[in-house]
mmCIF file of C-alpha atoms in Angstrom:
data_model
loop_
_atom_site.group_PDB
_atom_site.id
_atom_site.type_symbol
_atom_site.label_atom_id
_atom_site.label_comp_id
_atom_site.label_asym_id
_atom_site.label_seq_id
_atom_site.Cartn_x
_atom_site.Cartn_y
_atom_site.Cartn_z
ATOM 1 C CA UNK N 25 17.597 -21.831 0.923
ATOM 2 C CA UNK N 26 20.329 -19.836 2.634
ATOM 3 C CA UNK N 27 20.959 -20.511 6.299
ATOM 4 C CA UNK N 28 19.659 -17.675 8.468
ATOM 5 C CA UNK N 29 20.611 -16.573 11.943
ATOM 6 C CA UNK N 30 17.571 -16.412 14.200
ATOM 7 C CA UNK N 31 18.910 -13.247 15.827
ATOM 8 C CA UNK N 32 19.475 -11.572 12.472
ATOM 9 C CA UNK N 33 15.965 -11.483 11.019
ATOM 10 C CA UNK N 34 12.367 -10.947 12.030
ATOM 11 C CA UNK N 35 10.037 -13.652 10.800
ATOM 12 C CA UNK N 36 6.564 -12.875 9.440
ATOM 13 C CA UNK N 37 3.570 -13.193 11.747
ATOM 14 C CA UNK N 38 0.709 -15.029 10.065
ATOM 15 C CA UNK N 39 -2.805 -15.923 11.226
ATOM 16 C CA UNK N 40 -3.752 -12.721 13.067
ATOM 17 C CA UNK N 41 -7.246 -11.255 12.436
ATOM 18 C CA UNK N 42 -8.216 -13.609 9.640
ATOM 19 C CA UNK N 43 -11.527 -12.842 7.912
ATOM 20 C CA UNK N 44 -14.340 -15.384 8.233
ATOM 21 C CA UNK N 45 -14.446 -18.521 6.090
ATOM 22 C CA UNK N 46 -16.116 -16.580 3.246
ATOM 23 C CA UNK N 47 -13.366 -13.957 3.286
ATOM 24 C CA UNK N 48 -15.392 -11.218 4.998
ATOM 25 C CA UNK N 49 -14.183 -8.609 7.473
ATOM 26 C CA UNK N 50 -17.546 -7.824 9.029
ATOM 27 C CA UNK N 51 -19.768 -6.710 6.141
ATOM 28 C CA UNK N 52 -16.860 -6.214 3.729
ATOM 29 C CA UNK N 53 -14.746 -8.477 1.563
ATOM 30 C CA UNK N 54 -15.808 -11.779 0.076
ATOM 31 C CA UNK N 55 -15.326 -13.102 -3.437
ATOM 32 C CA UNK N 56 -17.250 -11.554 -6.300
ATOM 33 C CA UNK N 57 -15.625 -13.243 -9.276
ATOM 34 C CA UNK N 58 -16.761 -14.888 -12.510
ATOM 35 C CA UNK N 59 -17.076 -18.658 -12.577
ATOM 36 C CA UNK N 60 -13.833 -18.941 -14.552
ATOM 37 C CA UNK N 61 -11.911 -17.533 -11.569
ATOM 38 C CA UNK N 62 -13.448 -19.689 -8.841
ATOM 39 C CA UNK N 63 -10.981 -22.557 -9.313
ATOM 40 C CA UNK N 64 -7.862 -20.310 -9.552
ATOM 41 C CA UNK N 65 -8.947 -18.436 -6.417
ATOM 42 C CA UNK N 66 -9.447 -21.722 -4.551
ATOM 43 C CA UNK N 67 -6.030 -22.901 -5.730
ATOM 44 C CA UNK N 68 -4.481 -19.640 -4.513
ATOM 45 C CA UNK N 69 -6.217 -19.884 -1.148
ATOM 46 C CA UNK N 70 -5.041 -23.445 -0.581
ATOM 47 C CA UNK N 71 -1.527 -22.526 -1.679
ATOM 48 C CA UNK N 72 -1.318 -19.468 0.537
ATOM 49 C CA UNK N 73 -2.603 -21.109 3.711
ATOM 50 C CA UNK N 74 -0.199 -24.017 3.189
ATOM 51 C CA UNK N 75 2.715 -21.626 2.631
ATOM 52 C CA UNK N 76 2.073 -19.506 5.687
ATOM 53 C CA UNK N 77 1.955 -22.644 7.839
ATOM 54 C CA UNK N 78 5.373 -23.691 6.526
ATOM 55 C CA UNK N 79 8.267 -22.348 8.633
ATOM 56 C CA UNK N 80 10.649 -22.658 5.688
ATOM 57 C CA UNK N 81 8.506 -20.273 3.625
ATOM 58 C CA UNK N 82 8.556 -17.711 6.431
ATOM 59 C CA UNK N 83 12.301 -18.128 6.890
ATOM 60 C CA UNK N 84 13.024 -17.606 3.200
ATOM 61 C CA UNK N 85 10.864 -14.500 3.033
ATOM 62 C CA UNK N 86 12.412 -13.100 6.223
ATOM 63 C CA UNK N 87 15.918 -13.720 4.869
ATOM 64 C CA UNK N 88 15.143 -11.861 1.638
ATOM 65 C CA UNK N 89 13.489 -8.970 3.469
ATOM 66 C CA UNK N 90 16.595 -8.589 5.622
ATOM 67 C CA UNK N 91 19.375 -9.156 3.123
ATOM 68 C CA UNK N 92 17.787 -8.190 -0.220
ATOM 69 C CA UNK N 93 15.167 -5.560 0.607
ATOM 70 C CA UNK N 94 17.239 -3.955 3.355
ATOM 71 C CA UNK N 95 14.920 -4.327 6.315
ATOM 72 C CA UNK N 96 14.441 -3.135 8.955
ATOM 73 C CA UNK N 97 13.895 0.326 7.535
ATOM 74 C CA UNK N 98 14.859 3.201 9.865
ATOM 75 C CA UNK N 99 12.574 5.205 12.112
ATOM 76 C CA UNK N 100 13.629 8.824 11.646
ATOM 77 C CA UNK N 101 12.591 11.761 13.830
ATOM 78 C CA UNK N 102 12.103 15.001 11.944
ATOM 79 C CA UNK N 103 13.345 18.150 13.620
ATOM 80 C CA UNK N 104 12.806 21.011 11.206
ATOM 81 C CA UNK N 105 9.507 19.673 9.810
ATOM 82 C CA UNK N 106 8.107 19.223 13.304
ATOM 83 C CA UNK N 107 9.215 22.700 14.387
ATOM 84 C CA UNK N 108 7.466 24.282 11.392
ATOM 85 C CA UNK N 109 4.327 22.120 11.645
ATOM 86 C CA UNK N 110 3.631 22.529 15.345
ATOM 87 C CA UNK N 111 2.724 25.596 17.337
ATOM 88 C CA UNK N 112 5.867 27.237 18.740
ATOM 89 C CA UNK N 113 4.672 26.628 22.291
ATOM 90 C CA UNK N 114 4.310 22.868 21.932
ATOM 91 C CA UNK N 115 6.683 19.932 21.680
ATOM 92 C CA UNK N 116 4.866 17.754 19.150
ATOM 93 C CA UNK N 117 7.209 15.132 17.692
ATOM 94 C CA UNK N 118 6.934 13.701 14.161
ATOM 95 C CA UNK N 119 8.663 10.451 13.201
ATOM 96 C CA UNK N 120 8.855 8.833 9.776
ATOM 97 C CA UNK N 121 8.887 5.100 9.058
ATOM 98 C CA UNK N 122 11.272 5.169 6.091
ATOM 99 C CA UNK N 123 9.776 2.706 3.608
ATOM 100 C CA UNK N 124 11.261 4.933 0.919
ATOM 101 C CA UNK N 125 14.636 3.388 1.807
ATOM 102 C CA UNK N 126 13.732 -0.162 0.797
ATOM 103 C CA UNK N 127 15.180 -1.732 -2.328
ATOM 104 C CA UNK N 128 13.084 -0.310 -5.247
ATOM 105 C CA UNK N 129 12.063 2.681 -3.104
ATOM 106 C CA UNK N 130 8.646 1.787 -1.681
ATOM 107 C CA UNK N 131 6.761 -0.587 0.585
ATOM 108 C CA UNK N 132 5.465 -2.502 -2.456
ATOM 109 C CA UNK N 133 8.502 -4.812 -2.489
ATOM 110 C CA UNK N 134 7.410 -6.468 0.799
ATOM 111 C CA UNK N 135 4.254 -7.878 -0.768
ATOM 112 C CA UNK N 136 5.714 -8.488 -4.224
ATOM 113 C CA UNK N 137 8.463 -10.708 -2.833
ATOM 114 C CA UNK N 138 6.048 -12.648 -0.642
ATOM 115 C CA UNK N 139 3.639 -13.333 -3.484
ATOM 116 C CA UNK N 140 6.405 -14.112 -5.997
ATOM 117 C CA UNK N 141 7.777 -16.725 -3.589
ATOM 118 C CA UNK N 142 4.250 -18.134 -3.316
ATOM 119 C CA UNK N 143 3.906 -18.222 -7.125
ATOM 120 C CA UNK N 144 7.142 -20.178 -7.410
ATOM 121 C CA UNK N 145 6.058 -22.544 -4.644
ATOM 122 C CA UNK N 146 2.770 -23.164 -6.511
ATOM 123 C CA UNK N 147 4.656 -24.088 -9.677
ATOM 124 C CA UNK N 148 3.675 -20.987 -11.663
ATOM 125 C CA UNK N 149 6.184 -19.728 -14.227
ATOM 126 C CA UNK N 150 4.437 -16.555 -15.392
ATOM 127 C CA UNK N 151 3.307 -13.566 -13.328
ATOM 128 C CA UNK N 152 0.850 -10.819 -14.268
ATOM 129 C CA UNK N 153 0.379 -7.654 -12.241
ATOM 130 C CA UNK N 154 -1.236 -4.241 -12.404
ATOM 131 C CA UNK N 155 0.302 -0.928 -11.429
ATOM 132 C CA UNK N 156 -0.760 2.682 -11.058
ATOM 133 C CA UNK N 157 2.145 4.749 -9.761
ATOM 134 C CA UNK N 158 4.499 2.102 -11.094
ATOM 135 C CA UNK N 159 6.072 1.107 -7.779
ATOM 136 C CA UNK N 160 4.165 -2.175 -7.548
ATOM 137 C CA UNK N 161 5.109 -2.898 -11.148
ATOM 138 C CA UNK N 162 8.775 -2.208 -10.411
ATOM 139 C CA UNK N 163 8.634 -4.342 -7.259
ATOM 140 C CA UNK N 164 6.963 -7.212 -9.148
ATOM 141 C CA UNK N 165 9.471 -6.993 -11.993
ATOM 142 C CA UNK N 166 12.274 -7.004 -9.424
ATOM 143 C CA UNK N 167 10.940 -10.068 -7.605
ATOM 144 C CA UNK N 168 10.386 -11.909 -10.892
ATOM 145 C CA UNK N 169 13.925 -11.119 -12.051
ATOM 146 C CA UNK N 170 15.284 -12.434 -8.751
ATOM 147 C CA UNK N 171 13.258 -15.654 -8.893
ATOM 148 C CA UNK N 172 13.380 -16.326 -12.642
ATOM 149 C CA UNK N 173 9.686 -15.740 -13.403
ATOM 150 C CA UNK N 174 8.232 -14.302 -16.608
ATOM 151 C CA UNK N 175 6.620 -10.933 -15.833
ATOM 152 C CA UNK N 176 3.835 -8.929 -17.530
ATOM 153 C CA UNK N 177 2.658 -5.651 -15.977
ATOM 154 C CA UNK N 178 -0.556 -3.897 -17.053
ATOM 155 C CA UNK N 179 -0.559 -0.119 -16.721
ATOM 156 C CA UNK N 180 -3.032 2.541 -17.812
ATOM 157 C CA UNK N 181 -1.880 4.854 -20.593
ATOM 158 C CA UNK N 182 -2.380 7.928 -18.407
ATOM 159 C CA UNK N 183 -0.269 6.397 -15.636
ATOM 160 C CA UNK N 184 2.415 5.414 -18.155
ATOM 161 C CA UNK N 185 2.598 9.063 -19.185
ATOM 162 C CA UNK N 186 2.829 10.274 -15.583
ATOM 163 C CA UNK N 187 5.244 7.553 -14.493
ATOM 164 C CA UNK N 188 7.507 7.166 -17.535
ATOM 165 C CA UNK N 189 10.575 6.562 -15.367
ATOM 166 C CA UNK N 190 8.998 3.522 -13.720
ATOM 167 C CA UNK N 191 7.978 2.136 -17.116
ATOM 168 C CA UNK N 192 11.641 2.160 -18.137
ATOM 169 C CA UNK N 193 12.675 0.598 -14.824
ATOM 170 C CA UNK N 194 10.244 -2.281 -15.326
ATOM 171 C CA UNK N 195 11.475 -2.873 -18.861
ATOM 172 C CA UNK N 196 15.114 -2.844 -17.760
ATOM 173 C CA UNK N 197 14.220 -5.489 -15.174
ATOM 174 C CA UNK N 198 12.900 -7.740 -17.943
ATOM 175 C CA UNK N 199 9.166 -7.144 -17.589
ATOM 176 C CA UNK N 200 6.766 -6.616 -20.475
ATOM 177 C CA UNK N 201 4.716 -3.478 -19.782
ATOM 178 C CA UNK N 202 1.275 -3.670 -21.410
ATOM 179 C CA UNK N 203 -0.481 -0.353 -22.039
ATOM 180 C CA UNK N 204 -4.190 -0.149 -21.171
ATOM 181 C CA UNK N 205 -6.233 2.362 -23.172
ATOM 182 C CA UNK N 206 -9.691 1.462 -21.843
ATOM 183 C CA UNK N 207 -11.803 3.543 -19.451
ATOM 184 C CA UNK N 208 -9.949 6.198 -17.488
ATOM 185 C CA UNK N 209 -6.652 4.552 -18.513
ATOM 186 C CA UNK N 210 -5.548 4.295 -14.865
ATOM 187 C CA UNK N 211 -5.299 1.680 -12.114
ATOM 188 C CA UNK N 212 -8.877 0.331 -12.209
ATOM 189 C CA UNK N 213 -8.555 -0.411 -15.904
ATOM 190 C CA UNK N 214 -5.127 -2.020 -15.447
ATOM 191 C CA UNK N 215 -6.605 -4.378 -12.846
ATOM 192 C CA UNK N 216 -9.378 -5.354 -15.262
ATOM 193 C CA UNK N 217 -6.869 -6.285 -17.965
ATOM 194 C CA UNK N 218 -4.597 -8.175 -15.577
ATOM 195 C CA UNK N 219 -7.546 -10.250 -14.366
ATOM 196 C CA UNK N 220 -8.573 -11.021 -17.962
ATOM 197 C CA UNK N 221 -5.053 -12.246 -18.640
ATOM 198 C CA UNK N 222 -5.194 -14.451 -15.540
ATOM 199 C CA UNK N 223 -8.510 -15.982 -16.627
ATOM 200 C CA UNK N 224 -7.043 -16.825 -20.039
ATOM 201 C CA UNK N 225 -3.811 -18.325 -18.686
ATOM 202 C CA UNK N 226 -4.628 -19.878 -15.328
ATOM 203 C CA UNK N 227 -2.501 -22.982 -15.877
ATOM 204 C CA UNK N 228 0.914 -21.330 -15.647
ATOM 205 C CA UNK N 229 0.064 -17.796 -14.491
ATOM 206 C CA UNK N 230 -0.069 -16.175 -11.060
ATOM 207 C CA UNK N 231 -1.846 -12.842 -10.553
ATOM 208 C CA UNK N 232 0.256 -10.710 -8.192
ATOM 209 C CA UNK N 233 -2.181 -8.096 -6.877
ATOM 210 C CA UNK N 234 -0.482 -5.073 -5.353
ATOM 211 C CA UNK N 235 -2.870 -3.713 -2.732
ATOM 212 C CA UNK N 236 -5.125 -4.898 0.073
ATOM 213 C CA UNK N 237 -8.184 -5.274 -2.150
ATOM 214 C CA UNK N 238 -9.688 -7.742 -4.609
ATOM 215 C CA UNK N 239 -11.298 -11.105 -3.785
ATOM 216 C CA UNK N 240 -10.299 -13.166 -0.740
ATOM 217 C CA UNK N 241 -7.519 -14.113 0.051
ATOM 218 C CA UNK N 242 -5.790 -11.056 -1.460
ATOM 219 C CA UNK N 243 -6.733 -8.478 1.233
ATOM 220 C CA UNK N 244 -5.538 -10.844 3.966
ATOM 221 C CA UNK N 245 -2.445 -11.942 2.083
ATOM 222 C CA UNK N 246 -1.295 -8.407 1.228
ATOM 223 C CA UNK N 247 -1.863 -7.198 4.789
ATOM 224 C CA UNK N 248 0.160 -10.085 6.200
ATOM 225 C CA UNK N 249 3.058 -9.460 3.813
ATOM 226 C CA UNK N 250 2.975 -5.722 4.621
ATOM 227 C CA UNK N 251 2.589 -6.167 8.382
ATOM 228 C CA UNK N 252 6.386 -6.195 8.702
ATOM 229 C CA UNK N 253 6.148 -2.378 8.556
ATOM 230 C CA UNK N 254 4.035 -2.180 11.702
ATOM 231 C CA UNK N 255 5.978 -4.816 13.618
ATOM 232 C CA UNK N 256 9.229 -2.964 13.036
ATOM 233 C CA UNK N 257 7.720 0.459 13.744
ATOM 234 C CA UNK N 258 6.152 -0.626 17.021
ATOM 235 C CA UNK N 259 9.415 -2.115 18.281
ATOM 236 C CA UNK N 260 11.408 0.906 17.090
ATOM 237 C CA UNK N 261 9.044 3.341 18.830
ATOM 238 C CA UNK N 262 9.523 1.540 22.128
ATOM 239 C CA UNK N 263 13.296 1.367 21.677
ATOM 240 C CA UNK N 264 13.882 4.909 20.402
ATOM 241 C CA UNK N 265 11.089 6.946 21.982
ATOM 242 C CA UNK N 266 10.236 4.797 24.986
ATOM 243 C CA UNK N 267 6.524 4.650 24.241
ATOM 244 C CA UNK N 268 3.962 4.082 21.528
ATOM 245 C CA UNK N 269 2.880 6.941 19.247
ATOM 246 C CA UNK N 270 -0.310 8.850 19.928
ATOM 247 C CA UNK N 271 -1.229 8.833 16.234
ATOM 248 C CA UNK N 272 -0.196 6.711 13.244
ATOM 249 C CA UNK N 273 -0.781 8.340 9.845
ATOM 250 C CA UNK N 274 -0.597 6.726 6.392
ATOM 251 C CA UNK N 275 -1.923 7.515 2.926
ATOM 252 C CA UNK N 276 -4.656 5.233 1.592
ATOM 253 C CA UNK N 277 -5.207 4.278 -2.032
ATOM 254 C CA UNK N 278 -6.084 0.591 -2.030
ATOM 255 C CA UNK N 279 -4.616 0.674 1.443
ATOM 256 C CA UNK N 280 -1.655 -1.712 1.649
ATOM 257 C CA UNK N 281 0.907 0.569 3.286
ATOM 258 C CA UNK N 282 -1.672 1.841 5.763
ATOM 259 C CA UNK N 283 -2.983 -1.581 6.765
ATOM 260 C CA UNK N 284 0.629 -2.764 7.016
ATOM 261 C CA UNK N 285 1.581 -0.184 9.622
ATOM 262 C CA UNK N 286 -1.842 -0.125 11.354
ATOM 263 C CA UNK N 287 -1.698 -3.889 11.885
ATOM 264 C CA UNK N 288 0.703 -3.774 14.831
ATOM 265 C CA UNK N 289 -1.272 -1.044 16.642
ATOM 266 C CA UNK N 290 -4.879 -2.211 16.181
ATOM 267 C CA UNK N 291 -5.035 -3.626 19.714
ATOM 268 C CA UNK N 292 -3.423 -0.502 21.237
ATOM 269 C CA UNK N 293 -6.611 1.487 21.680
ATOM 270 C CA UNK N 294 -4.738 4.580 22.898
ATOM 271 C CA UNK N 295 -3.171 4.933 19.433
ATOM 272 C CA UNK N 296 -5.238 6.789 16.813
ATOM 273 C CA UNK N 297 -4.990 5.236 13.346
ATOM 274 C CA UNK N 298 -5.517 7.808 10.592
ATOM 275 C CA UNK N 299 -5.738 7.073 6.870
ATOM 276 C CA UNK N 300 -5.399 9.891 4.341
ATOM 277 C CA UNK N 301 -7.205 9.689 0.997
ATOM 278 C CA UNK N 302 -6.817 11.760 -2.159
ATOM 279 C CA UNK N 303 -9.055 14.822 -2.089
ATOM 280 C CA UNK N 304 -7.957 15.723 -5.615
ATOM 281 C CA UNK N 305 -9.264 19.075 -6.807
ATOM 282 C CA UNK N 306 -12.450 19.010 -4.707
ATOM 283 C CA UNK N 307 -15.016 16.550 -3.350
ATOM 284 C CA UNK N 308 -17.177 16.341 -6.457
ATOM 285 C CA UNK N 309 -17.832 13.359 -8.765
ATOM 286 C CA UNK N 310 -14.805 12.624 -10.913
ATOM 287 C CA UNK N 311 -12.550 15.173 -9.202
ATOM 288 C CA UNK N 312 -11.225 13.172 -6.226
ATOM 289 C CA UNK N 313 -10.594 9.654 -4.883
ATOM 290 C CA UNK N 314 -11.756 10.007 -1.267
ATOM 291 C CA UNK N 315 -13.990 6.967 -0.911
ATOM 292 C CA UNK N 316 -15.034 7.696 2.667
ATOM 293 C CA UNK N 317 -15.834 11.322 1.830
ATOM 294 C CA UNK N 318 -17.908 10.684 -1.299
ATOM 295 C CA UNK N 319 -18.509 6.946 -1.626
ATOM 296 C CA UNK N 320 -20.905 4.241 -0.518
ATOM 297 C CA UNK N 321 -20.932 0.486 -0.048
ATOM 298 C CA UNK N 322 -20.620 -1.451 -3.287
ATOM 299 C CA UNK N 323 -18.699 -4.133 -5.148
ATOM 300 C CA UNK N 324 -15.673 -3.520 -7.346
ATOM 301 C CA UNK N 325 -13.169 -5.988 -8.781
ATOM 302 C CA UNK N 326 -13.952 -8.881 -6.524
ATOM 303 C CA UNK N 327 -14.696 -7.354 -3.152
ATOM 304 C CA UNK N 328 -17.472 -5.562 -1.246
ATOM 305 C CA UNK N 329 -16.211 -2.324 0.226
ATOM 306 C CA UNK N 330 -16.558 1.470 0.009
ATOM 307 C CA UNK N 331 -16.697 2.575 -3.621
ATOM 308 C CA UNK N 332 -17.071 5.822 -5.548
ATOM 309 C CA UNK N 333 -20.250 5.221 -7.558
ATOM 310 C CA UNK N 334 -23.325 7.060 -8.752
ATOM 311 C CA UNK N 335 -26.910 6.366 -7.656
ATOM 312 C CA UNK N 336 -27.228 3.656 -10.321
ATOM 313 C CA UNK N 337 -24.109 1.846 -9.113
ATOM 314 C CA UNK N 338 -21.888 2.940 -11.997
ATOM 315 C CA UNK N 339 -18.255 3.440 -10.967
ATOM 316 C CA UNK N 340 -17.277 7.103 -11.048
ATOM 317 C CA UNK N 341 -14.106 8.469 -12.562
ATOM 318 C CA UNK N 342 -11.445 9.468 -10.068
ATOM 319 C CA UNK N 343 -8.718 12.083 -9.938
ATOM 320 C CA UNK N 344 -5.548 12.649 -7.939
ATOM 321 C CA UNK N 345 -2.212 14.252 -8.608
ATOM 322 C CA UNK N 346 -0.876 10.932 -7.319
ATOM 323 C CA UNK N 347 -1.145 7.998 -9.725
ATOM 324 C CA UNK N 348 -1.145 5.619 -6.764
ATOM 325 C CA UNK N 349 -4.184 7.042 -4.970
ATOM 326 C CA UNK N 350 -6.754 7.530 -7.736
ATOM 327 C CA UNK N 351 -8.580 4.221 -7.294
ATOM 328 C CA UNK N 352 -12.358 4.045 -6.924
ATOM 329 C CA UNK N 353 -12.421 1.557 -4.021
ATOM 330 C CA UNK N 354 -10.599 0.998 -0.744
ATOM 331 C CA UNK N 355 -9.493 -2.286 0.838
ATOM 332 C CA UNK N 356 -12.330 -4.051 2.705
ATOM 333 C CA UNK N 357 -10.463 -4.287 6.003
ATOM 334 C CA UNK N 358 -10.199 -0.491 6.069
ATOM 335 C CA UNK N 359 -13.975 -0.222 5.645
ATOM 336 C CA UNK N 360 -14.488 -2.721 8.468
ATOM 337 C CA UNK N 361 -12.069 -1.017 10.879
ATOM 338 C CA UNK N 362 -13.769 2.302 10.161
ATOM 339 C CA UNK N 363 -17.192 0.807 10.928
ATOM 340 C CA UNK N 364 -15.768 -0.440 14.230
ATOM 341 C CA UNK N 365 -14.528 3.057 15.025
ATOM 342 C CA UNK N 366 -10.946 1.821 15.223
ATOM 343 C CA UNK N 367 -9.647 3.843 12.277
ATOM 344 C CA UNK N 368 -10.493 7.282 10.921
ATOM 345 C CA UNK N 369 -9.987 8.767 7.471
ATOM 346 C CA UNK N 370 -9.425 12.264 6.148
ATOM 347 C CA UNK N 371 -8.346 13.623 2.802
ATOM 348 C CA UNK N 372 -5.795 16.025 1.347
ATOM 349 C CA UNK N 373 -6.189 18.006 -1.871
ATOM 350 C CA UNK N 374 -3.694 18.032 -4.717
ATOM 351 C CA UNK N 375 -2.546 21.519 -3.716
ATOM 352 C CA UNK N 376 -1.944 20.541 -0.088
ATOM 353 C CA UNK N 377 -0.124 17.374 -1.163
ATOM 354 C CA UNK N 378 2.242 19.532 -3.225
ATOM 355 C CA UNK N 379 2.837 21.673 -0.146
ATOM 356 C CA UNK N 380 3.625 18.543 1.872
ATOM 357 C CA UNK N 381 6.007 17.327 -0.830
ATOM 358 C CA UNK N 382 7.911 20.620 -0.863
ATOM 359 C CA UNK N 383 7.957 20.941 2.926
ATOM 360 C CA UNK N 384 9.589 17.557 3.481
ATOM 361 C CA UNK N 385 12.053 18.156 0.649
ATOM 362 C CA UNK N 386 13.149 21.592 1.839
ATOM 363 C CA UNK N 387 13.066 20.988 5.582
ATOM 364 C CA UNK N 388 14.412 17.442 5.820
ATOM 365 C CA UNK N 389 16.109 16.746 2.485
ATOM 366 C CA UNK N 390 13.669 13.926 1.666
ATOM 367 C CA UNK N 391 11.688 13.723 -1.579
ATOM 368 C CA UNK N 392 8.523 11.763 -0.705
ATOM 369 C CA UNK N 393 6.277 9.981 -3.173
ATOM 370 C CA UNK N 394 3.210 12.090 -3.921
ATOM 371 C CA UNK N 395 1.176 9.379 -2.183
ATOM 372 C CA UNK N 396 3.247 9.805 0.984
ATOM 373 C CA UNK N 397 3.075 13.597 0.640
ATOM 374 C CA UNK N 398 -0.659 13.337 1.387
ATOM 375 C CA UNK N 399 0.182 11.772 4.764
ATOM 376 C CA UNK N 400 2.868 14.391 5.414
ATOM 377 C CA UNK N 401 0.480 17.258 4.649
ATOM 378 C CA UNK N 402 -2.233 15.802 6.896
ATOM 379 C CA UNK N 403 0.306 15.338 9.698
ATOM 380 C CA UNK N 404 1.342 18.989 9.458
ATOM 381 C CA UNK N 405 -2.310 19.885 9.961
ATOM 382 C CA UNK N 406 -2.684 17.479 12.898
ATOM 383 C CA UNK N 407 0.425 18.844 14.605
ATOM 384 C CA UNK N 408 -1.394 22.123 15.273
ATOM 385 C CA UNK N 409 -4.404 20.381 16.831
ATOM 386 C CA UNK N 410 -3.017 17.665 19.127
ATOM 387 C CA UNK N 411 -1.770 17.753 22.714
ATOM 388 C CA UNK N 412 1.460 19.605 23.522
ATOM 389 C CA UNK N 413 3.623 16.486 23.845
ATOM 390 C CA UNK N 414 1.970 14.294 21.199
ATOM 391 C CA UNK N 415 4.036 11.876 19.121
ATOM 392 C CA UNK N 416 2.928 11.286 15.513
ATOM 393 C CA UNK N 417 4.261 8.378 13.453
ATOM 394 C CA UNK N 418 3.987 8.748 9.666
ATOM 395 C CA UNK N 419 4.452 5.899 7.212
ATOM 396 C CA UNK N 420 6.605 7.358 4.446
ATOM 397 C CA UNK N 421 5.517 4.722 1.975
ATOM 398 C CA UNK N 422 7.821 5.620 -0.913
ATOM 399 C CA UNK N 423 10.337 8.001 -2.403
ATOM 400 C CA UNK N 424 9.494 10.737 -4.879
ATOM 401 C CA UNK N 425 11.931 10.245 -7.748
ATOM 402 C CA UNK N 426 9.072 8.905 -9.876
ATOM 403 C CA UNK N 427 6.979 12.023 -9.214
ATOM 404 C CA UNK N 428 9.466 14.786 -9.927
ATOM 405 C CA UNK N 429 8.129 15.464 -13.433
ATOM 406 C CA UNK N 430 4.525 15.499 -12.183
ATOM 407 C CA UNK N 431 5.495 17.963 -9.461
ATOM 408 C CA UNK N 432 7.326 20.206 -11.940
ATOM 409 C CA UNK N 433 4.281 20.237 -14.249
ATOM 410 C CA UNK N 434 1.905 20.968 -11.369
ATOM 411 C CA UNK N 435 4.028 23.799 -9.993
ATOM 412 C CA UNK N 436 4.147 25.436 -13.397
#
């Protein structure tokens, strides 16, 4: 491992807000897996808890985040966006945590690198992953290329069509991209296939899950790898603005970027934590992916959480203009924090997300991912409702290069 300067990097913080011994955050979480996955999950749990207790593991991850990923990412205050979003008589400030400026262009690399290091430490030589918008697939392929691991990424056929650029990026990085034609041909179906692969190849294979969902310890593990976003943002707010934000806003699909930035502010009760889901075309079965607006408690792909399902418990189809937000469940820690009243969740329609995308592009020269555009659009709405001197921090989870074709098609 390369020698690191203690003053040069920020080490991960592990062991904060662990779930209970069964992997539950309150009533949510747990492990709902077939018998064939019980042993691999136990092996993963043992491996992860040993790794996070090892200072060398934390040092290596911190070094790569600093010198490979490009952390810390900047905190940027918008001027023109804020002036358009707020009432002319107020002085609402809007700041962006620029995760779009990481290597590979999204927050996904934080978790992918952490888990790929864990896979290598556990002696695994082959990695499988799922992806929706493609950014987790690109991040996984990148980490595997860096560490010399074989990489297979499962992706729904519909997402491959929408995210053709990211498919090519993964292939150029040496990954095998496996098309999934089952079901809705999107993220849920890609997860199913990746888990089947893991079951069939547990000896040499590591499943690198991309969001804060799935069976324990994945929700904990992903949050801890993504918590670097919140730690940096909290410190940067104090250094640059002189105080904490009044509101933190992030888009929520599975919920990894949101839980990553929320993590550092959970104990600051004066800070509102707002997650933004995909409202799609409208809140009607099959036309959106807003779990808290149209869902109920259920179990999906290993965890108990809020799920879009019918009265018989069948998982509903989802829709969003964003390939990264159209998932039928949300991470269990989000459901728990909402029950506690610590977080709140709204939604943005496809049309409003397009408006947010164009506003940030034309006013600030930044093309956001369509996922992030949901958070931008919701923030522009909030800016007209909050106190005169409010400060809003937005997690700009990724850049929009991958979404340009989708935006062009939608605007036509």
